[in-house]
Short mmCIF file of C-alpha atoms and ligand atoms in Angstrom, two decimals:
data_model
loop_
_atom_site.label_atom_id
_atom_site.label_comp_id
_atom_site.label_asym_id
_atom_site.label_seq_id
_atom_site.Cartn_x
_atom_site.Cartn_y
_atom_site.Cartn_z
CA MET A 1 106.38 90.69 66.22
CA LYS A 2 104.46 93.33 67.68
CA ILE A 3 102.84 93.04 70.86
CA LEU A 4 100.33 95.27 72.39
CA VAL A 5 100.21 95.19 76.69
CA ILE A 6 96.90 96.18 78.29
CA ASN A 7 96.78 96.85 82.02
CA ALA A 8 92.73 97.62 82.70
CA GLY A 9 91.99 99.16 85.72
CA SER A 10 88.88 100.30 87.57
CA SER A 11 89.13 103.61 85.51
CA SER A 12 92.00 103.66 83.63
CA LEU A 13 93.08 101.42 80.63
CA LYS A 14 96.70 102.28 79.70
CA PHE A 15 98.38 100.41 76.52
CA GLN A 16 101.53 100.14 75.05
CA LEU A 17 102.39 98.99 71.52
CA LEU A 18 106.03 97.14 71.38
CA GLU A 19 108.27 95.59 68.62
CA SER A 20 109.86 92.57 69.81
CA LYS A 21 112.93 93.11 67.65
CA LYS A 22 114.87 95.52 69.59
CA TRP A 23 111.45 96.35 72.24
CA GLN A 24 110.99 99.77 70.56
CA VAL A 25 107.58 101.22 71.98
CA LEU A 26 105.62 102.39 68.70
CA TYR A 27 102.77 103.65 70.71
CA LYS A 28 101.24 104.41 74.48
CA GLY A 29 98.65 105.92 75.51
CA ILE A 30 96.55 106.34 78.85
CA ILE A 31 92.38 106.59 79.09
CA ASP A 32 91.84 107.65 82.71
CA GLY A 33 88.37 108.30 84.06
CA ILE A 34 86.43 105.52 82.46
CA GLY A 35 82.72 105.30 83.81
CA LEU A 36 83.17 108.67 84.95
CA PRO A 37 81.65 112.02 83.01
CA LEU A 38 84.62 113.22 81.54
CA CYS A 39 87.63 110.59 80.71
CA GLU A 40 91.14 111.73 79.76
CA PHE A 41 93.13 110.55 76.95
CA ARG A 42 96.84 110.97 76.79
CA SER A 43 99.46 109.66 73.83
CA SER A 44 102.73 109.02 73.13
CA HIS A 45 101.99 110.72 69.75
CA GLY A 46 100.79 114.04 71.18
CA ASN A 47 97.11 113.32 71.30
CA LYS A 48 94.91 114.90 74.06
CA ASP A 49 91.38 114.71 73.99
CA TYR A 50 88.54 114.53 76.66
CA ARG A 51 85.17 112.62 76.40
CA GLN A 52 82.82 110.30 77.99
CA ILE A 53 84.05 106.36 77.75
CA LYS A 54 81.80 104.43 79.54
CA SER A 55 83.72 100.68 79.61
CA GLN A 56 86.34 98.96 79.13
CA HIS A 57 85.55 97.82 75.79
CA ALA A 58 84.78 101.45 74.83
CA ALA A 59 88.49 102.48 75.77
CA PHE A 60 89.68 99.25 74.08
CA LYS A 61 88.05 100.41 71.03
CA PHE A 62 88.92 104.12 71.14
CA GLY A 63 92.91 103.44 72.27
CA ILE A 64 93.07 100.79 68.98
CA ASP A 65 91.54 103.58 66.48
CA HIS A 66 94.37 106.19 68.01
CA ILE A 67 97.16 103.52 67.21
CA LEU A 68 95.39 102.89 63.72
CA ALA A 69 95.66 106.46 63.05
CA SER A 70 98.62 107.46 64.12
CA GLU A 71 99.96 104.94 60.90
CA VAL A 72 102.74 103.11 63.15
CA ILE A 73 100.40 100.12 62.01
CA LYS A 74 98.66 100.07 58.71
CA ASP A 75 96.18 97.46 59.94
CA LEU A 76 95.01 95.12 62.99
CA SER A 77 96.15 92.39 61.90
CA GLU A 78 99.63 93.68 62.52
CA ILE A 79 99.03 93.54 66.62
CA GLU A 80 99.99 89.29 66.77
CA ALA A 81 99.80 89.18 70.47
CA VAL A 82 98.20 91.18 73.58
CA GLY A 83 99.67 90.63 77.03
CA HIS A 84 97.38 91.35 79.87
CA ARG A 85 98.44 92.44 83.36
CA ILE A 86 96.14 90.41 85.91
CA VAL A 87 96.64 91.24 89.23
CA HIS A 88 96.19 88.06 91.70
CA GLY A 89 96.69 84.88 89.81
CA GLY A 90 96.54 83.16 93.24
CA GLU A 91 98.40 79.81 93.59
CA LYS A 92 97.77 78.77 90.31
CA TYR A 93 99.70 80.58 88.67
CA VAL A 94 103.40 80.75 89.01
CA SER A 95 104.01 82.03 85.63
CA ALA A 96 102.31 83.87 82.60
CA VAL A 97 100.28 81.58 80.45
CA LYS A 98 98.18 81.74 77.27
CA VAL A 99 94.23 83.27 78.00
CA ALA A 100 92.39 79.80 77.06
CA PRO A 101 88.31 79.71 78.67
CA THR A 102 89.86 77.70 81.54
CA VAL A 103 92.15 80.45 82.41
CA ILE A 104 89.34 83.10 82.14
CA ASN A 105 87.34 80.86 84.53
CA GLU A 106 90.28 80.92 86.99
CA ILE A 107 90.98 84.67 86.82
CA LYS A 108 86.84 84.76 87.54
CA LYS A 109 87.45 82.88 90.54
CA LEU A 110 90.14 84.59 91.79
CA SER A 111 88.07 87.73 91.65
CA SER A 112 87.13 87.07 95.36
CA LEU A 113 90.50 87.76 96.40
CA ALA A 114 90.97 91.06 94.21
CA PRO A 115 87.45 92.12 93.93
CA LEU A 116 88.71 95.69 93.25
CA HIS A 117 91.48 94.16 90.30
CA ASN A 118 90.49 90.86 88.82
CA PRO A 119 86.81 91.80 87.23
CA HIS A 120 88.52 94.99 85.54
CA ASN A 121 91.64 92.90 84.01
CA LEU A 122 89.20 90.31 82.63
CA GLU A 123 87.33 93.03 81.01
CA GLY A 124 90.76 93.89 78.99
CA ILE A 125 90.56 90.39 77.67
CA LYS A 126 87.15 90.22 77.20
CA ALA A 127 87.62 93.58 74.67
CA SER A 128 90.35 92.19 73.24
CA GLN A 129 89.09 88.50 72.30
CA LYS A 130 86.46 90.65 70.18
CA LEU A 131 88.24 93.39 68.92
CA LEU A 132 92.27 91.75 67.79
CA LYS A 133 90.23 88.34 67.14
CA LYS A 134 93.30 86.88 66.04
CA ALA A 135 95.59 87.83 68.60
CA PRO A 136 96.30 85.65 71.19
CA ASP A 137 96.22 86.98 74.49
CA VAL A 138 98.66 86.12 77.19
CA ALA A 139 97.91 86.37 81.14
CA ILE A 140 100.48 87.94 83.13
CA PHE A 141 100.31 88.08 86.66
CA ASP A 142 101.09 90.20 89.65
CA THR A 143 101.49 87.55 92.04
CA ALA A 144 103.24 84.94 90.56
CA PHE A 145 107.05 85.92 90.97
CA HIS A 146 105.81 85.81 94.52
CA GLN A 147 105.03 81.81 94.31
CA THR A 148 108.62 80.66 95.26
CA MET A 149 108.16 82.24 98.89
CA PRO A 150 108.63 79.05 101.14
CA GLU A 151 106.02 78.24 103.77
CA LYS A 152 107.53 79.90 106.88
CA ALA A 153 107.35 83.38 104.79
CA PHE A 154 103.85 83.03 103.43
CA MET A 155 101.45 81.51 106.01
CA TYR A 156 100.06 83.69 108.22
CA PRO A 157 100.31 82.52 112.37
CA LEU A 158 96.39 81.73 111.93
CA PRO A 159 93.99 78.89 112.78
CA GLU A 160 95.82 76.29 109.02
CA LYS A 161 92.12 75.94 108.18
CA LEU A 162 92.07 79.49 107.36
CA TYR A 163 94.72 78.85 104.34
CA LYS A 164 93.35 74.79 103.89
CA LYS A 165 89.76 75.80 103.03
CA HIS A 166 90.26 79.78 102.16
CA ASN A 167 93.30 80.31 100.23
CA ILE A 168 94.58 82.87 103.32
CA ARG A 169 97.91 82.99 103.09
CA LYS A 170 100.13 85.95 101.85
CA TYR A 171 100.71 86.52 98.08
CA GLY A 172 102.28 89.59 97.60
CA PHE A 173 102.24 92.12 94.62
CA HIS A 174 103.77 94.05 91.71
CA GLY A 175 105.66 91.12 90.92
CA THR A 176 106.31 92.27 87.38
CA SER A 177 108.01 95.44 89.01
CA HIS A 178 110.45 93.34 91.02
CA LYS A 179 111.14 90.70 88.50
CA TYR A 180 112.22 93.21 85.83
CA VAL A 181 114.68 95.29 88.27
CA ALA A 182 115.80 91.79 89.82
CA GLU A 183 116.98 90.99 86.72
CA GLU A 184 118.43 94.37 85.47
CA ALA A 185 120.21 94.11 88.68
CA ARG A 186 121.53 90.40 87.75
CA LYS A 187 122.74 91.13 84.38
CA TYR A 188 124.64 94.19 85.61
CA LEU A 189 126.09 93.35 88.70
CA GLY A 190 126.57 89.59 87.36
CA LYS A 191 124.74 86.38 88.72
CA ARG A 192 127.85 85.84 91.91
CA LYS A 193 127.50 89.33 93.34
CA SER A 194 123.52 89.19 92.51
CA GLY A 195 122.88 86.41 94.76
CA ASN A 196 120.84 88.58 97.54
CA LEU A 197 118.92 91.45 96.19
CA ILE A 198 115.93 93.64 98.28
CA THR A 199 114.26 95.61 95.35
CA CYS A 200 111.89 98.33 96.88
CA HIS A 201 109.29 99.65 94.80
CA LEU A 202 107.73 103.00 95.77
CA GLY A 203 105.40 104.72 94.25
CA ASN A 204 102.10 105.39 95.60
CA GLY A 205 101.49 101.86 96.53
CA ALA A 206 104.88 100.27 98.00
CA SER A 207 106.18 97.06 98.63
CA ILE A 208 109.83 95.19 99.77
CA THR A 209 110.79 91.40 98.16
CA ALA A 210 113.88 89.95 99.21
CA VAL A 211 115.40 87.98 95.97
CA LYS A 212 117.65 85.05 96.23
CA ASN A 213 119.09 83.54 93.21
CA GLY A 214 116.58 85.69 91.64
CA LYS A 215 113.55 84.46 93.35
CA SER A 216 111.62 86.26 95.57
CA ILE A 217 111.83 84.61 99.19
CA ASP A 218 109.70 86.89 100.98
CA THR A 219 107.58 90.66 100.12
CA SER A 220 105.87 93.07 101.84
CA MET A 221 102.78 93.08 100.52
CA GLY A 222 100.54 89.86 101.93
CA PHE A 223 96.70 88.95 101.62
CA THR A 224 96.02 92.11 100.17
CA PRO A 225 98.59 95.35 98.70
CA LEU A 226 97.67 96.36 102.25
CA GLU A 227 100.04 94.88 104.22
CA GLY A 228 103.51 95.96 104.77
CA VAL A 229 105.19 99.29 104.78
CA MET A 230 103.28 103.02 104.99
CA MET A 231 102.56 103.80 101.96
CA GLY A 232 100.45 106.94 100.14
CA THR A 233 97.20 106.63 101.04
CA ARG A 234 97.42 102.52 102.50
CA SER A 235 98.02 102.43 106.21
CA GLY A 236 100.53 99.37 105.61
CA ASP A 237 101.35 96.85 109.06
CA ILE A 238 98.66 98.24 112.11
CA ASP A 239 97.82 96.31 114.89
CA PRO A 240 94.79 94.22 113.54
CA ALA A 241 92.89 95.21 117.09
CA ILE A 242 92.48 99.01 116.03
CA ILE A 243 89.85 97.11 113.88
CA PHE A 244 87.99 96.10 116.37
CA HIS A 245 88.62 98.46 118.84
CA LEU A 246 87.31 101.16 116.05
CA MET A 247 84.35 98.61 115.09
CA ASP A 248 83.35 98.28 118.85
CA LYS A 249 84.15 101.61 120.64
CA LEU A 250 83.19 103.82 117.11
CA LYS A 251 80.68 101.89 115.81
CA MET A 252 82.53 101.99 112.44
CA LYS A 253 81.19 100.04 109.79
CA PRO A 254 83.75 97.30 108.57
CA GLU A 255 83.56 98.33 104.87
CA LYS A 256 84.11 102.50 106.15
CA ILE A 257 87.21 100.98 108.07
CA TYR A 258 88.41 99.02 105.27
CA GLU A 259 88.06 102.38 102.83
CA MET A 260 90.46 104.67 105.72
CA LEU A 261 92.85 101.90 105.93
CA ASN A 262 93.34 101.49 101.66
CA TYR A 263 92.55 105.30 101.16
CA GLU A 264 93.02 107.72 103.66
CA SER A 265 95.85 106.54 105.46
CA GLY A 266 99.59 106.11 105.30
CA ILE A 267 101.08 109.32 104.08
CA LYS A 268 97.99 110.70 103.46
CA GLY A 269 96.92 110.31 106.90
CA ILE A 270 99.54 111.87 108.71
CA PHE A 271 100.84 114.50 106.19
CA GLY A 272 97.18 115.16 104.27
CA LYS A 273 98.53 114.80 101.29
CA ASN A 274 99.83 111.38 99.24
CA ASP A 275 102.14 112.93 96.81
CA ILE A 276 106.04 113.01 98.17
CA ARG A 277 106.35 116.36 96.06
CA GLU A 278 103.89 118.17 98.00
CA LEU A 279 105.65 116.58 101.33
CA ARG A 280 108.65 117.31 100.40
CA ASP A 281 108.15 121.05 99.17
CA GLU A 282 106.45 121.39 103.12
CA PHE A 283 109.26 119.81 104.57
CA PHE A 284 112.29 121.38 103.17
CA LYS A 285 110.77 124.93 103.02
CA LYS A 286 108.95 125.15 106.15
CA LYS A 287 109.54 122.01 108.31
CA THR A 288 106.42 121.75 109.77
CA LYS A 289 105.74 118.90 112.13
CA LYS A 290 103.48 116.64 110.29
CA SER A 291 105.94 116.61 107.40
CA ALA A 292 109.11 115.44 108.95
CA LEU A 293 106.64 113.23 111.18
CA ALA A 294 105.69 111.49 107.71
CA PHE A 295 109.04 111.48 106.60
CA GLU A 296 109.94 109.66 109.37
CA MET A 297 107.66 107.33 109.47
CA TYR A 298 107.79 106.40 105.78
CA CYS A 299 111.49 106.11 105.88
CA TYR A 300 112.00 104.45 109.46
CA ARG A 301 109.15 101.68 108.51
CA ILE A 302 110.43 100.94 105.08
CA ALA A 303 114.02 100.45 106.56
CA LYS A 304 112.52 98.02 109.79
CA TYR A 305 111.20 96.01 106.69
CA ILE A 306 114.91 96.10 104.73
CA GLY A 307 116.53 95.35 107.48
CA SER A 308 114.20 92.01 108.08
CA TYR A 309 114.90 90.95 104.43
CA LEU A 310 118.85 90.85 105.73
CA VAL A 311 117.77 88.27 108.30
CA ALA A 312 115.80 86.47 105.27
CA LEU A 313 118.79 86.30 103.25
CA GLY A 314 121.84 86.48 105.64
CA GLN A 315 124.00 88.94 103.59
CA LEU A 316 123.30 91.55 100.90
CA ASP A 317 124.83 92.60 97.75
CA ALA A 318 122.50 94.56 96.71
CA LEU A 319 119.64 97.52 97.50
CA VAL A 320 117.45 98.45 94.79
CA PHE A 321 115.24 101.61 94.59
CA THR A 322 112.30 101.64 91.59
CA GLY A 323 108.90 102.86 91.47
CA GLY A 324 107.85 107.00 91.25
CA ILE A 325 109.19 107.73 94.99
CA GLY A 326 112.22 105.19 94.55
CA GLU A 327 113.08 106.10 91.15
CA ASN A 328 112.94 110.35 91.29
CA ALA A 329 113.18 111.22 95.30
CA TRP A 330 117.28 110.99 96.39
CA TYR A 331 115.65 112.30 100.17
CA ILE A 332 113.91 109.40 100.49
CA ARG A 333 116.48 107.36 99.39
CA LYS A 334 119.48 108.74 101.45
CA TRP A 335 116.77 108.91 104.78
CA ILE A 336 116.32 104.90 104.43
CA CYS A 337 119.93 104.28 103.82
CA ASP A 338 121.08 106.55 107.04
CA TYR A 339 119.17 103.97 108.61
CA LEU A 340 120.61 101.57 107.77
CA LYS A 341 123.74 102.67 107.90
CA ILE A 342 124.43 101.99 104.03
CA GLU A 343 126.71 104.34 102.43
CA LEU A 344 125.68 106.52 99.50
CA ASN A 345 127.79 108.42 97.05
CA HIS A 346 125.80 111.71 98.17
CA LYS A 347 126.07 113.40 94.76
CA LYS A 348 125.50 110.94 92.53
CA ASN A 349 122.41 110.24 94.77
CA LYS A 350 121.05 113.93 94.56
CA ARG A 351 121.15 114.28 90.83
CA VAL A 352 119.47 110.75 90.15
CA GLU A 353 115.45 111.73 88.98
CA TYR A 354 113.54 110.53 86.11
CA PRO A 355 116.84 107.85 85.05
CA GLN A 356 116.60 106.44 81.75
CA LYS A 357 118.64 103.51 82.60
CA LEU A 358 120.50 102.06 85.88
CA GLN A 359 122.27 104.19 87.91
CA LYS A 360 124.59 103.25 90.95
CA ILE A 361 124.34 105.55 93.43
CA SER A 362 126.94 103.72 96.31
CA TRP A 363 130.52 103.62 96.82
CA GLY A 364 131.26 100.21 98.75
CA THR A 365 128.76 96.96 99.51
CA PRO A 366 125.99 96.20 99.73
CA LYS A 367 125.63 98.61 96.23
CA VAL A 368 122.76 100.48 95.88
CA LEU A 369 120.91 101.06 92.72
CA VAL A 370 118.28 102.82 90.91
CA ILE A 371 116.61 101.11 88.25
CA PRO A 372 113.89 102.73 86.31
CA THR A 373 110.83 100.43 86.75
CA ASN A 374 109.29 98.83 82.89
CA GLU A 375 106.30 96.83 83.83
CA GLU A 376 104.96 96.90 80.38
CA LEU A 377 108.17 96.03 78.27
CA GLN A 378 108.57 92.61 81.22
CA ILE A 379 104.89 91.66 80.09
CA ALA A 380 105.76 91.97 76.46
CA LYS A 381 108.76 89.79 76.93
CA GLU A 382 107.01 87.04 78.95
CA THR A 383 103.84 87.24 76.25
CA LEU A 384 106.43 86.83 73.72
CA GLU A 385 108.02 83.84 75.55
CA VAL A 386 104.77 81.92 76.12
CA LEU A 387 103.68 82.44 72.90
CA SER A 388 107.60 81.35 71.46
P1 ADP B 401 101.70 104.02 90.86
O1 ADP B 401 102.04 102.96 92.41
O2 ADP B 401 100.34 104.88 90.94
O3 ADP B 401 102.23 103.28 89.74
P2 ADP B 401 104.01 105.60 90.70
O4 ADP B 401 105.12 104.59 90.61
O5 ADP B 401 103.73 105.99 89.30
O6 ADP B 401 103.03 105.24 91.09
O7 ADP B 401 104.43 107.02 91.40
C1 ADP B 401 103.83 107.76 92.05
C2 ADP B 401 104.65 108.58 92.74
O8 ADP B 401 105.74 108.66 92.59
C3 ADP B 401 103.38 110.00 93.18
O9 ADP B 401 102.57 109.82 94.03
C4 ADP B 401 104.64 110.61 93.82
O10 ADP B 401 104.60 110.70 95.33
C5 ADP B 401 105.53 110.22 93.41
N1 ADP B 401 106.62 110.74 92.54
C6 ADP B 401 106.75 111.27 91.31
N2 ADP B 401 107.71 111.76 90.73
C7 ADP B 401 108.08 112.35 91.74
C8 ADP B 401 109.37 113.34 91.52
N3 ADP B 401 110.36 113.84 90.47
N4 ADP B 401 110.05 113.11 93.13
C9 ADP B 401 109.78 112.89 94.30
N5 ADP B 401 108.47 111.83 94.15
C10 ADP B 401 107.62 111.71 92.50
#
């Protein structure tokens, strides 16, 4: 079966066409800058194009036209299913579902919890329903994997009615990635030796998850992706009283503070730029004070979360690194493991960058694994599961 995977964001559309027999990627594309004067298109078939694309619908059409032109399929009817990444599934969705009108309404309702994501994800579904009428759509939620968290982990110590009436609780995100790497680790280690895992998805956004017997029991992101570890541009955990201080003493507007916490904080707030590669270059070449501080804070805060999940799990079988930073930045993995006194195979750790498959980088226990994440593959697999 040929499955199209769609990740429709606020200004981008990423898509992949996969064949379910061997999970081969037939075509892969990204359209970046939707709604801006100039949009960039890149694909696995070497296409590159710049033009204005005004909507998700137009981007979807542009994408499938290119798939057709590449001749990996002869006709659009060969696309038998479409899997959509949906950021927020609230408490309603604990696994992937086939899209029906009720599902669309629920995703719409959940937009109040994820205003920056769900409306764009829905645009992707709508475009698919119009342009690929015969292919069923399946929704895969970033929050679903974390719905197994116990109450003690997902409740905030706030007046209970905020949860009961307004759904304020920890939801967690990056679920598709955490689930994928946890399953890969379990396949590699065997069930007996992988009961207790901590998965670290370190990309521009970052989250840490405690996984017990394949199920998420705690995760660092919360009601929104802002909670948790220090990220590229997000602050992660801070004292909430800072916000009231900024409103009161600096007369900052709530929207401005929200923007600052999401886009101007984290590594960018301390170092000035959010790409770890620029931080690495400045740190290793010039050892400036701000680059050392950004590194220390980033790794220390992640290590503290991992330490707290040792409490949640009791014992650790394996620590898993994934995401753009987790997969590629050996010095981040080393620094975090140094804080935790987890012994690495240093030669191996240093060599692992852009791994194509799972790599073990430790000598003893707990095992430390680097696993390239593949959210598209996970979405395609879950799409097939739902439809069969
Ligand atoms: P997103 O959260 O946007 O999905 P990714 O998982 O793709 O992010 O990670 C993007 C980040 O990964 C970049 O901002 C950069 O900091 C980091 N990164 C990418 N490649 C490398 C590399 N070779 N070495 C170190 N860091 C890298």
